[in-house]
Amino acid sequence: MAHDVISTCPVCSNELSVTRLHCASCGTTLEGDFSVGRFGRLSRDQLALLESFLRSRGNLREMERELGISYPTVRARVEALVRALGFGLRSDAEPEDDDAATVRVATPASGEARSAILERLANHEITAAQAAVAIRSLGRSRS
């Protein structure tokens, strides 16, 4: 039975690398230093959110119904997922159209962002130090 690859060290939390790949069909083995890739570094919760995003074709209102969480929470989690995948905030802020309810990578309102950070902290997705840095950065982004 195959297991999912873990991407962070259970001792020090640094990124793990894959050093051996094996084909069960032909017996070929590759050894080296391989990255798990950006999707391999996502947590199970982040992968579930990504799957929901894809199922809903990016419709956040549909994700809200599917996941049973509020629209601001969906937006904040999608924004956190975008950042976890290494994509920064877009610089060209678009006007919001809540009727379309499709994802836009824009800075969420500071209250929503702060709530999302605190929720991630409560879910043990980030450390207290990371939460403090993220909350402090919200204050700097408004100026």
Short mmCIF file of N, CA and C in Angstrom, two decimals:
data_model
loop_
_atom_site.label_atom_id
_atom_site.label_comp_id
_atom_site.label_asym_id
_atom_site.label_seq_id
_atom_site.Cartn_x
_atom_site.Cartn_y
_atom_site.Cartn_z
N MET A 1 0.83 -1.17 0.00
CA MET A 1 0.00 0.00 0.00
C MET A 1 0.89 1.25 0.00
N ALA A 2 0.66 2.12 -0.96
CA ALA A 2 1.44 3.35 -1.06
C ALA A 2 0.91 4.39 -0.09
N HIS A 3 1.81 5.17 0.47
CA HIS A 3 1.46 6.25 1.38
C HIS A 3 1.76 7.58 0.71
N ASP A 4 1.06 8.62 1.14
CA ASP A 4 1.36 9.97 0.64
C ASP A 4 2.74 10.37 1.11
N VAL A 5 3.45 11.10 0.27
CA VAL A 5 4.77 11.61 0.62
C VAL A 5 4.60 12.80 1.55
N ILE A 6 5.34 12.82 2.63
CA ILE A 6 5.33 14.00 3.49
C ILE A 6 6.40 14.94 2.97
N SER A 7 6.18 16.23 3.14
CA SER A 7 7.11 17.18 2.56
C SER A 7 7.87 18.00 3.60
N THR A 8 7.48 17.88 4.87
CA THR A 8 8.21 18.61 5.90
C THR A 8 8.73 17.64 6.95
N CYS A 9 9.89 17.94 7.45
CA CYS A 9 10.55 17.10 8.44
C CYS A 9 9.74 17.11 9.74
N PRO A 10 9.43 15.94 10.30
CA PRO A 10 8.68 15.91 11.56
C PRO A 10 9.51 16.36 12.76
N VAL A 11 10.82 16.49 12.59
CA VAL A 11 11.69 16.91 13.69
C VAL A 11 11.90 18.42 13.68
N CYS A 12 12.32 18.97 12.53
CA CYS A 12 12.69 20.39 12.49
C CYS A 12 11.78 21.24 11.60
N SER A 13 10.83 20.63 10.91
CA SER A 13 9.85 21.32 10.04
C SER A 13 10.45 21.90 8.77
N ASN A 14 11.70 21.60 8.44
CA ASN A 14 12.26 22.04 7.17
C ASN A 14 11.75 21.14 6.05
N GLU A 15 11.91 21.60 4.81
CA GLU A 15 11.42 20.85 3.66
C GLU A 15 12.25 19.58 3.44
N LEU A 16 11.57 18.48 3.23
CA LEU A 16 12.24 17.22 2.90
C LEU A 16 12.42 17.14 1.39
N SER A 17 13.42 16.36 0.95
CA SER A 17 13.58 16.09 -0.47
C SER A 17 13.48 14.59 -0.69
N VAL A 18 13.05 14.23 -1.87
CA VAL A 18 12.96 12.83 -2.24
C VAL A 18 14.32 12.45 -2.83
N THR A 19 14.89 11.34 -2.37
CA THR A 19 16.23 10.97 -2.84
C THR A 19 16.22 9.70 -3.69
N ARG A 20 15.09 9.01 -3.75
CA ARG A 20 15.05 7.79 -4.54
C ARG A 20 13.66 7.61 -5.11
N LEU A 21 13.60 7.30 -6.40
CA LEU A 21 12.34 7.01 -7.08
C LEU A 21 12.46 5.62 -7.70
N HIS A 22 11.37 4.87 -7.61
CA HIS A 22 11.41 3.49 -8.10
C HIS A 22 10.13 3.18 -8.88
N CYS A 23 10.29 2.54 -10.04
CA CYS A 23 9.15 2.11 -10.85
C CYS A 23 8.85 0.65 -10.52
N ALA A 24 7.67 0.40 -9.95
CA ALA A 24 7.29 -0.96 -9.58
C ALA A 24 7.06 -1.83 -10.81
N SER A 25 6.76 -1.23 -11.94
CA SER A 25 6.47 -1.99 -13.15
C SER A 25 7.73 -2.56 -13.80
N CYS A 26 8.73 -1.73 -14.03
CA CYS A 26 9.93 -2.20 -14.74
C CYS A 26 11.16 -2.33 -13.86
N GLY A 27 11.07 -1.84 -12.61
CA GLY A 27 12.18 -1.97 -11.69
C GLY A 27 13.22 -0.86 -11.78
N THR A 28 13.00 0.12 -12.63
CA THR A 28 13.95 1.22 -12.74
C THR A 28 13.99 2.01 -11.44
N THR A 29 15.19 2.39 -11.01
CA THR A 29 15.37 3.20 -9.81
C THR A 29 16.22 4.41 -10.16
N LEU A 30 15.76 5.57 -9.71
CA LEU A 30 16.50 6.82 -9.89
C LEU A 30 16.90 7.33 -8.52
N GLU A 31 18.14 7.74 -8.38
CA GLU A 31 18.59 8.33 -7.13
C GLU A 31 19.11 9.72 -7.40
N GLY A 32 18.82 10.63 -6.49
CA GLY A 32 19.24 12.01 -6.64
C GLY A 32 18.58 12.85 -5.57
N ASP A 33 18.43 14.12 -5.84
CA ASP A 33 17.79 15.04 -4.91
C ASP A 33 16.62 15.69 -5.64
N PHE A 34 15.41 15.23 -5.37
CA PHE A 34 14.22 15.68 -6.08
C PHE A 34 13.30 16.45 -5.13
N SER A 35 12.71 17.50 -5.64
CA SER A 35 11.74 18.29 -4.88
C SER A 35 10.37 17.63 -5.02
N VAL A 36 9.53 17.81 -4.01
CA VAL A 36 8.18 17.28 -4.11
C VAL A 36 7.29 18.21 -4.92
N GLY A 37 7.79 19.39 -5.27
CA GLY A 37 7.01 20.34 -6.07
C GLY A 37 6.09 21.16 -5.19
N ARG A 38 5.56 22.22 -5.77
CA ARG A 38 4.74 23.14 -4.96
C ARG A 38 3.46 22.49 -4.47
N PHE A 39 2.87 21.60 -5.22
CA PHE A 39 1.63 20.96 -4.77
C PHE A 39 1.90 19.92 -3.69
N GLY A 40 3.06 19.30 -3.74
CA GLY A 40 3.44 18.32 -2.73
C GLY A 40 3.69 18.93 -1.37
N ARG A 41 3.92 20.25 -1.33
CA ARG A 41 4.17 20.93 -0.06
C ARG A 41 2.89 21.40 0.62
N LEU A 42 1.75 21.21 -0.04
CA LEU A 42 0.48 21.65 0.56
C LEU A 42 0.03 20.67 1.64
N SER A 43 -0.63 21.21 2.65
CA SER A 43 -1.21 20.36 3.70
C SER A 43 -2.45 19.66 3.14
N ARG A 44 -2.95 18.69 3.86
CA ARG A 44 -4.18 18.00 3.43
C ARG A 44 -5.34 18.97 3.31
N ASP A 45 -5.45 19.90 4.26
CA ASP A 45 -6.53 20.89 4.21
C ASP A 45 -6.39 21.79 2.99
N GLN A 46 -5.17 22.18 2.67
CA GLN A 46 -4.95 23.02 1.50
C GLN A 46 -5.27 22.26 0.22
N LEU A 47 -4.93 20.98 0.17
CA LEU A 47 -5.26 20.17 -1.01
C LEU A 47 -6.77 20.01 -1.15
N ALA A 48 -7.47 19.82 -0.04
CA ALA A 48 -8.93 19.71 -0.08
C ALA A 48 -9.55 21.01 -0.59
N LEU A 49 -9.00 22.15 -0.15
CA LEU A 49 -9.49 23.44 -0.62
C LEU A 49 -9.23 23.59 -2.12
N LEU A 50 -8.06 23.20 -2.57
CA LEU A 50 -7.73 23.27 -4.00
C LEU A 50 -8.68 22.40 -4.81
N GLU A 51 -8.98 21.20 -4.31
CA GLU A 51 -9.91 20.32 -5.00
C GLU A 51 -11.31 20.95 -5.07
N SER A 52 -11.74 21.55 -3.99
CA SER A 52 -13.03 22.24 -3.97
C SER A 52 -13.04 23.39 -4.97
N PHE A 53 -11.95 24.14 -5.01
CA PHE A 53 -11.81 25.25 -5.95
C PHE A 53 -11.95 24.76 -7.39
N LEU A 54 -11.29 23.66 -7.70
CA LEU A 54 -11.36 23.12 -9.06
C LEU A 54 -12.74 22.57 -9.38
N ARG A 55 -13.36 21.87 -8.41
CA ARG A 55 -14.71 21.34 -8.63
C ARG A 55 -15.71 22.45 -8.92
N SER A 56 -15.54 23.57 -8.20
CA SER A 56 -16.48 24.68 -8.34
C SER A 56 -16.09 25.62 -9.47
N ARG A 57 -15.01 25.28 -10.18
CA ARG A 57 -14.51 26.11 -11.28
C ARG A 57 -14.19 27.53 -10.82
N GLY A 58 -13.73 27.66 -9.57
CA GLY A 58 -13.33 28.95 -9.03
C GLY A 58 -14.46 29.79 -8.49
N ASN A 59 -15.66 29.23 -8.39
CA ASN A 59 -16.81 29.97 -7.88
C ASN A 59 -16.79 29.89 -6.36
N LEU A 60 -16.46 31.02 -5.72
CA LEU A 60 -16.30 31.03 -4.27
C LEU A 60 -17.64 30.85 -3.55
N ARG A 61 -18.71 31.30 -4.13
CA ARG A 61 -20.04 31.10 -3.51
C ARG A 61 -20.37 29.60 -3.47
N GLU A 62 -20.03 28.90 -4.53
CA GLU A 62 -20.26 27.46 -4.56
C GLU A 62 -19.36 26.75 -3.54
N MET A 63 -18.13 27.22 -3.41
CA MET A 63 -17.22 26.66 -2.41
C MET A 63 -17.77 26.91 -1.01
N GLU A 64 -18.33 28.08 -0.79
CA GLU A 64 -18.92 28.43 0.50
C GLU A 64 -19.99 27.40 0.88
N ARG A 65 -20.85 27.09 -0.08
CA ARG A 65 -21.91 26.10 0.18
C ARG A 65 -21.33 24.70 0.40
N GLU A 66 -20.37 24.31 -0.45
CA GLU A 66 -19.79 22.96 -0.37
C GLU A 66 -19.04 22.74 0.94
N LEU A 67 -18.27 23.75 1.36
CA LEU A 67 -17.43 23.60 2.55
C LEU A 67 -18.15 23.96 3.84
N GLY A 68 -19.30 24.65 3.72
CA GLY A 68 -20.05 25.03 4.90
C GLY A 68 -19.37 26.10 5.73
N ILE A 69 -18.64 26.99 5.07
CA ILE A 69 -17.97 28.09 5.77
C ILE A 69 -18.36 29.40 5.10
N SER A 70 -18.10 30.51 5.79
CA SER A 70 -18.52 31.82 5.28
C SER A 70 -17.70 32.23 4.05
N TYR A 71 -18.30 33.11 3.27
CA TYR A 71 -17.63 33.63 2.09
C TYR A 71 -16.30 34.30 2.42
N PRO A 72 -16.24 35.17 3.46
CA PRO A 72 -14.93 35.77 3.80
C PRO A 72 -13.88 34.73 4.17
N THR A 73 -14.31 33.65 4.83
CA THR A 73 -13.36 32.60 5.19
C THR A 73 -12.88 31.88 3.94
N VAL A 74 -13.79 31.61 2.99
CA VAL A 74 -13.38 30.98 1.73
C VAL A 74 -12.35 31.87 1.02
N ARG A 75 -12.65 33.16 0.92
CA ARG A 75 -11.74 34.09 0.25
C ARG A 75 -10.38 34.09 0.93
N ALA A 76 -10.38 34.15 2.25
CA ALA A 76 -9.11 34.20 2.99
C ALA A 76 -8.33 32.91 2.80
N ARG A 77 -9.01 31.78 2.81
CA ARG A 77 -8.32 30.50 2.63
C ARG A 77 -7.77 30.35 1.22
N VAL A 78 -8.53 30.81 0.23
CA VAL A 78 -8.03 30.76 -1.14
C VAL A 78 -6.82 31.66 -1.28
N GLU A 79 -6.88 32.84 -0.68
CA GLU A 79 -5.74 33.76 -0.72
C GLU A 79 -4.52 33.12 -0.06
N ALA A 80 -4.71 32.46 1.08
CA ALA A 80 -3.61 31.78 1.76
C ALA A 80 -3.06 30.65 0.90
N LEU A 81 -3.94 29.94 0.20
CA LEU A 81 -3.52 28.87 -0.70
C LEU A 81 -2.69 29.42 -1.85
N VAL A 82 -3.12 30.53 -2.40
CA VAL A 82 -2.39 31.17 -3.49
C VAL A 82 -0.97 31.52 -3.01
N ARG A 83 -0.87 32.07 -1.81
CA ARG A 83 0.44 32.41 -1.26
C ARG A 83 1.27 31.16 -0.98
N ALA A 84 0.62 30.11 -0.47
CA ALA A 84 1.34 28.85 -0.18
C ALA A 84 1.92 28.24 -1.46
N LEU A 85 1.25 28.48 -2.58
CA LEU A 85 1.74 27.96 -3.85
C LEU A 85 2.82 28.85 -4.46
N GLY A 86 3.13 29.95 -3.78
CA GLY A 86 4.21 30.81 -4.23
C GLY A 86 3.78 31.93 -5.16
N PHE A 87 2.49 32.16 -5.28
CA PHE A 87 2.00 33.24 -6.12
C PHE A 87 1.65 34.41 -5.21
N GLY A 88 2.28 35.53 -5.42
CA GLY A 88 2.04 36.70 -4.59
C GLY A 88 0.73 37.37 -4.94
N LEU A 89 0.46 38.46 -4.23
CA LEU A 89 -0.72 39.25 -4.52
C LEU A 89 -0.55 39.93 -5.86
N ARG A 90 -1.67 40.07 -6.58
CA ARG A 90 -1.62 40.80 -7.84
C ARG A 90 -1.46 42.28 -7.56
N SER A 91 -0.70 42.95 -8.38
CA SER A 91 -0.48 44.38 -8.18
C SER A 91 -1.59 45.21 -8.78
N ASP A 92 -2.26 44.69 -9.79
CA ASP A 92 -3.34 45.44 -10.42
C ASP A 92 -4.65 45.07 -9.76
N ALA A 93 -5.05 45.86 -8.77
CA ALA A 93 -6.28 45.58 -8.03
C ALA A 93 -7.47 45.77 -8.94
N GLU A 94 -8.33 44.76 -9.00
CA GLU A 94 -9.54 44.83 -9.80
C GLU A 94 -10.70 45.25 -8.93
N PRO A 95 -11.71 45.91 -9.50
CA PRO A 95 -12.89 46.21 -8.71
C PRO A 95 -13.59 44.91 -8.35
N GLU A 96 -14.15 44.85 -7.16
CA GLU A 96 -14.82 43.64 -6.69
C GLU A 96 -16.20 43.51 -7.31
N ASP A 97 -16.57 42.31 -7.68
CA ASP A 97 -17.89 42.00 -8.21
C ASP A 97 -18.38 40.78 -7.46
N ASP A 98 -19.00 40.98 -6.30
CA ASP A 98 -19.41 39.86 -5.47
C ASP A 98 -20.49 39.01 -6.12
N ASP A 99 -21.21 39.54 -7.12
CA ASP A 99 -22.23 38.73 -7.78
C ASP A 99 -21.60 37.59 -8.56
N ALA A 100 -20.44 37.85 -9.17
CA ALA A 100 -19.77 36.80 -9.94
C ALA A 100 -19.18 35.77 -9.00
N ALA A 101 -18.71 36.19 -7.85
CA ALA A 101 -18.16 35.32 -6.81
C ALA A 101 -17.08 34.39 -7.33
N THR A 102 -16.30 34.85 -8.28
CA THR A 102 -15.15 34.08 -8.73
C THR A 102 -13.92 34.65 -8.07
N VAL A 103 -12.88 33.85 -8.01
CA VAL A 103 -11.70 34.25 -7.26
C VAL A 103 -10.98 35.41 -7.93
N ARG A 104 -10.57 36.35 -7.12
CA ARG A 104 -9.71 37.44 -7.54
C ARG A 104 -8.61 37.49 -6.49
N VAL A 105 -7.38 37.51 -6.93
CA VAL A 105 -6.28 37.54 -5.99
C VAL A 105 -5.99 39.00 -5.69
N ALA A 106 -6.69 39.53 -4.70
CA ALA A 106 -6.51 40.91 -4.28
C ALA A 106 -6.42 40.92 -2.77
N THR A 107 -5.93 41.99 -2.22
CA THR A 107 -5.78 42.07 -0.79
C THR A 107 -7.15 42.07 -0.13
N PRO A 108 -7.45 41.10 0.74
CA PRO A 108 -8.73 41.11 1.42
C PRO A 108 -8.77 42.24 2.44
N ALA A 109 -9.97 42.60 2.84
CA ALA A 109 -10.11 43.64 3.86
C ALA A 109 -9.29 43.22 5.08
N SER A 110 -8.71 44.19 5.76
CA SER A 110 -7.79 43.86 6.84
C SER A 110 -8.46 43.04 7.94
N GLY A 111 -9.73 43.30 8.21
CA GLY A 111 -10.44 42.51 9.22
C GLY A 111 -10.58 41.06 8.82
N GLU A 112 -10.92 40.84 7.53
CA GLU A 112 -11.04 39.47 7.02
C GLU A 112 -9.69 38.78 7.03
N ALA A 113 -8.65 39.51 6.63
CA ALA A 113 -7.32 38.92 6.59
C ALA A 113 -6.84 38.57 8.00
N ARG A 114 -7.10 39.46 8.94
CA ARG A 114 -6.71 39.21 10.33
C ARG A 114 -7.44 37.98 10.86
N SER A 115 -8.74 37.87 10.56
CA SER A 115 -9.52 36.71 11.00
C SER A 115 -8.97 35.43 10.38
N ALA A 116 -8.60 35.50 9.11
CA ALA A 116 -8.05 34.32 8.44
C ALA A 116 -6.73 33.89 9.06
N ILE A 117 -5.90 34.87 9.41
CA ILE A 117 -4.61 34.56 10.04
C ILE A 117 -4.86 33.90 11.39
N LEU A 118 -5.77 34.46 12.17
CA LEU A 118 -6.06 33.88 13.48
C LEU A 118 -6.67 32.49 13.36
N GLU A 119 -7.49 32.29 12.32
CA GLU A 119 -8.07 30.96 12.10
C GLU A 119 -6.98 29.95 11.74
N ARG A 120 -6.03 30.36 10.89
CA ARG A 120 -4.92 29.47 10.54
C ARG A 120 -4.08 29.14 11.77
N LEU A 121 -3.90 30.14 12.65
CA LEU A 121 -3.17 29.90 13.90
C LEU A 121 -3.93 28.90 14.76
N ALA A 122 -5.23 29.07 14.89
CA ALA A 122 -6.05 28.16 15.70
C ALA A 122 -6.04 26.74 15.14
N ASN A 123 -5.93 26.62 13.81
CA ASN A 123 -5.89 25.30 13.17
C ASN A 123 -4.48 24.72 13.11
N HIS A 124 -3.52 25.41 13.76
CA HIS A 124 -2.12 24.97 13.81
C HIS A 124 -1.49 24.88 12.42
N GLU A 125 -1.97 25.71 11.48
CA GLU A 125 -1.38 25.76 10.15
C GLU A 125 -0.15 26.66 10.13
N ILE A 126 -0.08 27.63 11.07
CA ILE A 126 1.06 28.52 11.19
C ILE A 126 1.41 28.66 12.67
N THR A 127 2.61 29.12 12.92
CA THR A 127 3.05 29.33 14.31
C THR A 127 2.60 30.70 14.79
N ALA A 128 2.71 30.92 16.08
CA ALA A 128 2.36 32.23 16.65
C ALA A 128 3.27 33.31 16.09
N ALA A 129 4.53 33.00 15.91
CA ALA A 129 5.47 33.97 15.34
C ALA A 129 5.08 34.34 13.91
N GLN A 130 4.70 33.33 13.12
CA GLN A 130 4.27 33.60 11.74
C GLN A 130 3.00 34.43 11.73
N ALA A 131 2.07 34.14 12.64
CA ALA A 131 0.83 34.91 12.72
C ALA A 131 1.13 36.36 13.08
N ALA A 132 2.04 36.57 14.03
CA ALA A 132 2.39 37.93 14.45
C ALA A 132 2.98 38.72 13.29
N VAL A 133 3.87 38.09 12.52
CA VAL A 133 4.47 38.75 11.36
C VAL A 133 3.39 39.09 10.33
N ALA A 134 2.50 38.14 10.09
CA ALA A 134 1.45 38.36 9.09
C ALA A 134 0.51 39.49 9.51
N ILE A 135 0.15 39.53 10.78
CA ILE A 135 -0.74 40.59 11.26
C ILE A 135 -0.04 41.94 11.21
N ARG A 136 1.24 41.97 11.59
CA ARG A 136 2.00 43.23 11.49
C ARG A 136 2.08 43.71 10.05
N SER A 137 2.22 42.78 9.11
CA SER A 137 2.33 43.18 7.70
C SER A 137 1.02 43.77 7.19
N LEU A 138 -0.11 43.40 7.79
CA LEU A 138 -1.38 44.00 7.39
C LEU A 138 -1.38 45.48 7.68
N GLY A 139 -0.84 45.87 8.82
CA GLY A 139 -0.77 47.29 9.18
C GLY A 139 0.11 48.07 8.23
N ARG A 140 1.21 47.45 7.77
CA ARG A 140 2.11 48.12 6.83
C ARG A 140 1.49 48.24 5.45
N SER A 141 0.66 47.27 5.04
CA SER A 141 0.11 47.30 3.69
C SER A 141 -0.94 48.39 3.52
N ARG A 142 -1.52 48.88 4.64
CA ARG A 142 -2.55 49.92 4.54
C ARG A 142 -1.93 51.30 4.35
N SER A 143 -0.69 51.46 4.69
CA SER A 143 -0.09 52.80 4.62
C SER A 143 0.39 53.14 3.23
#
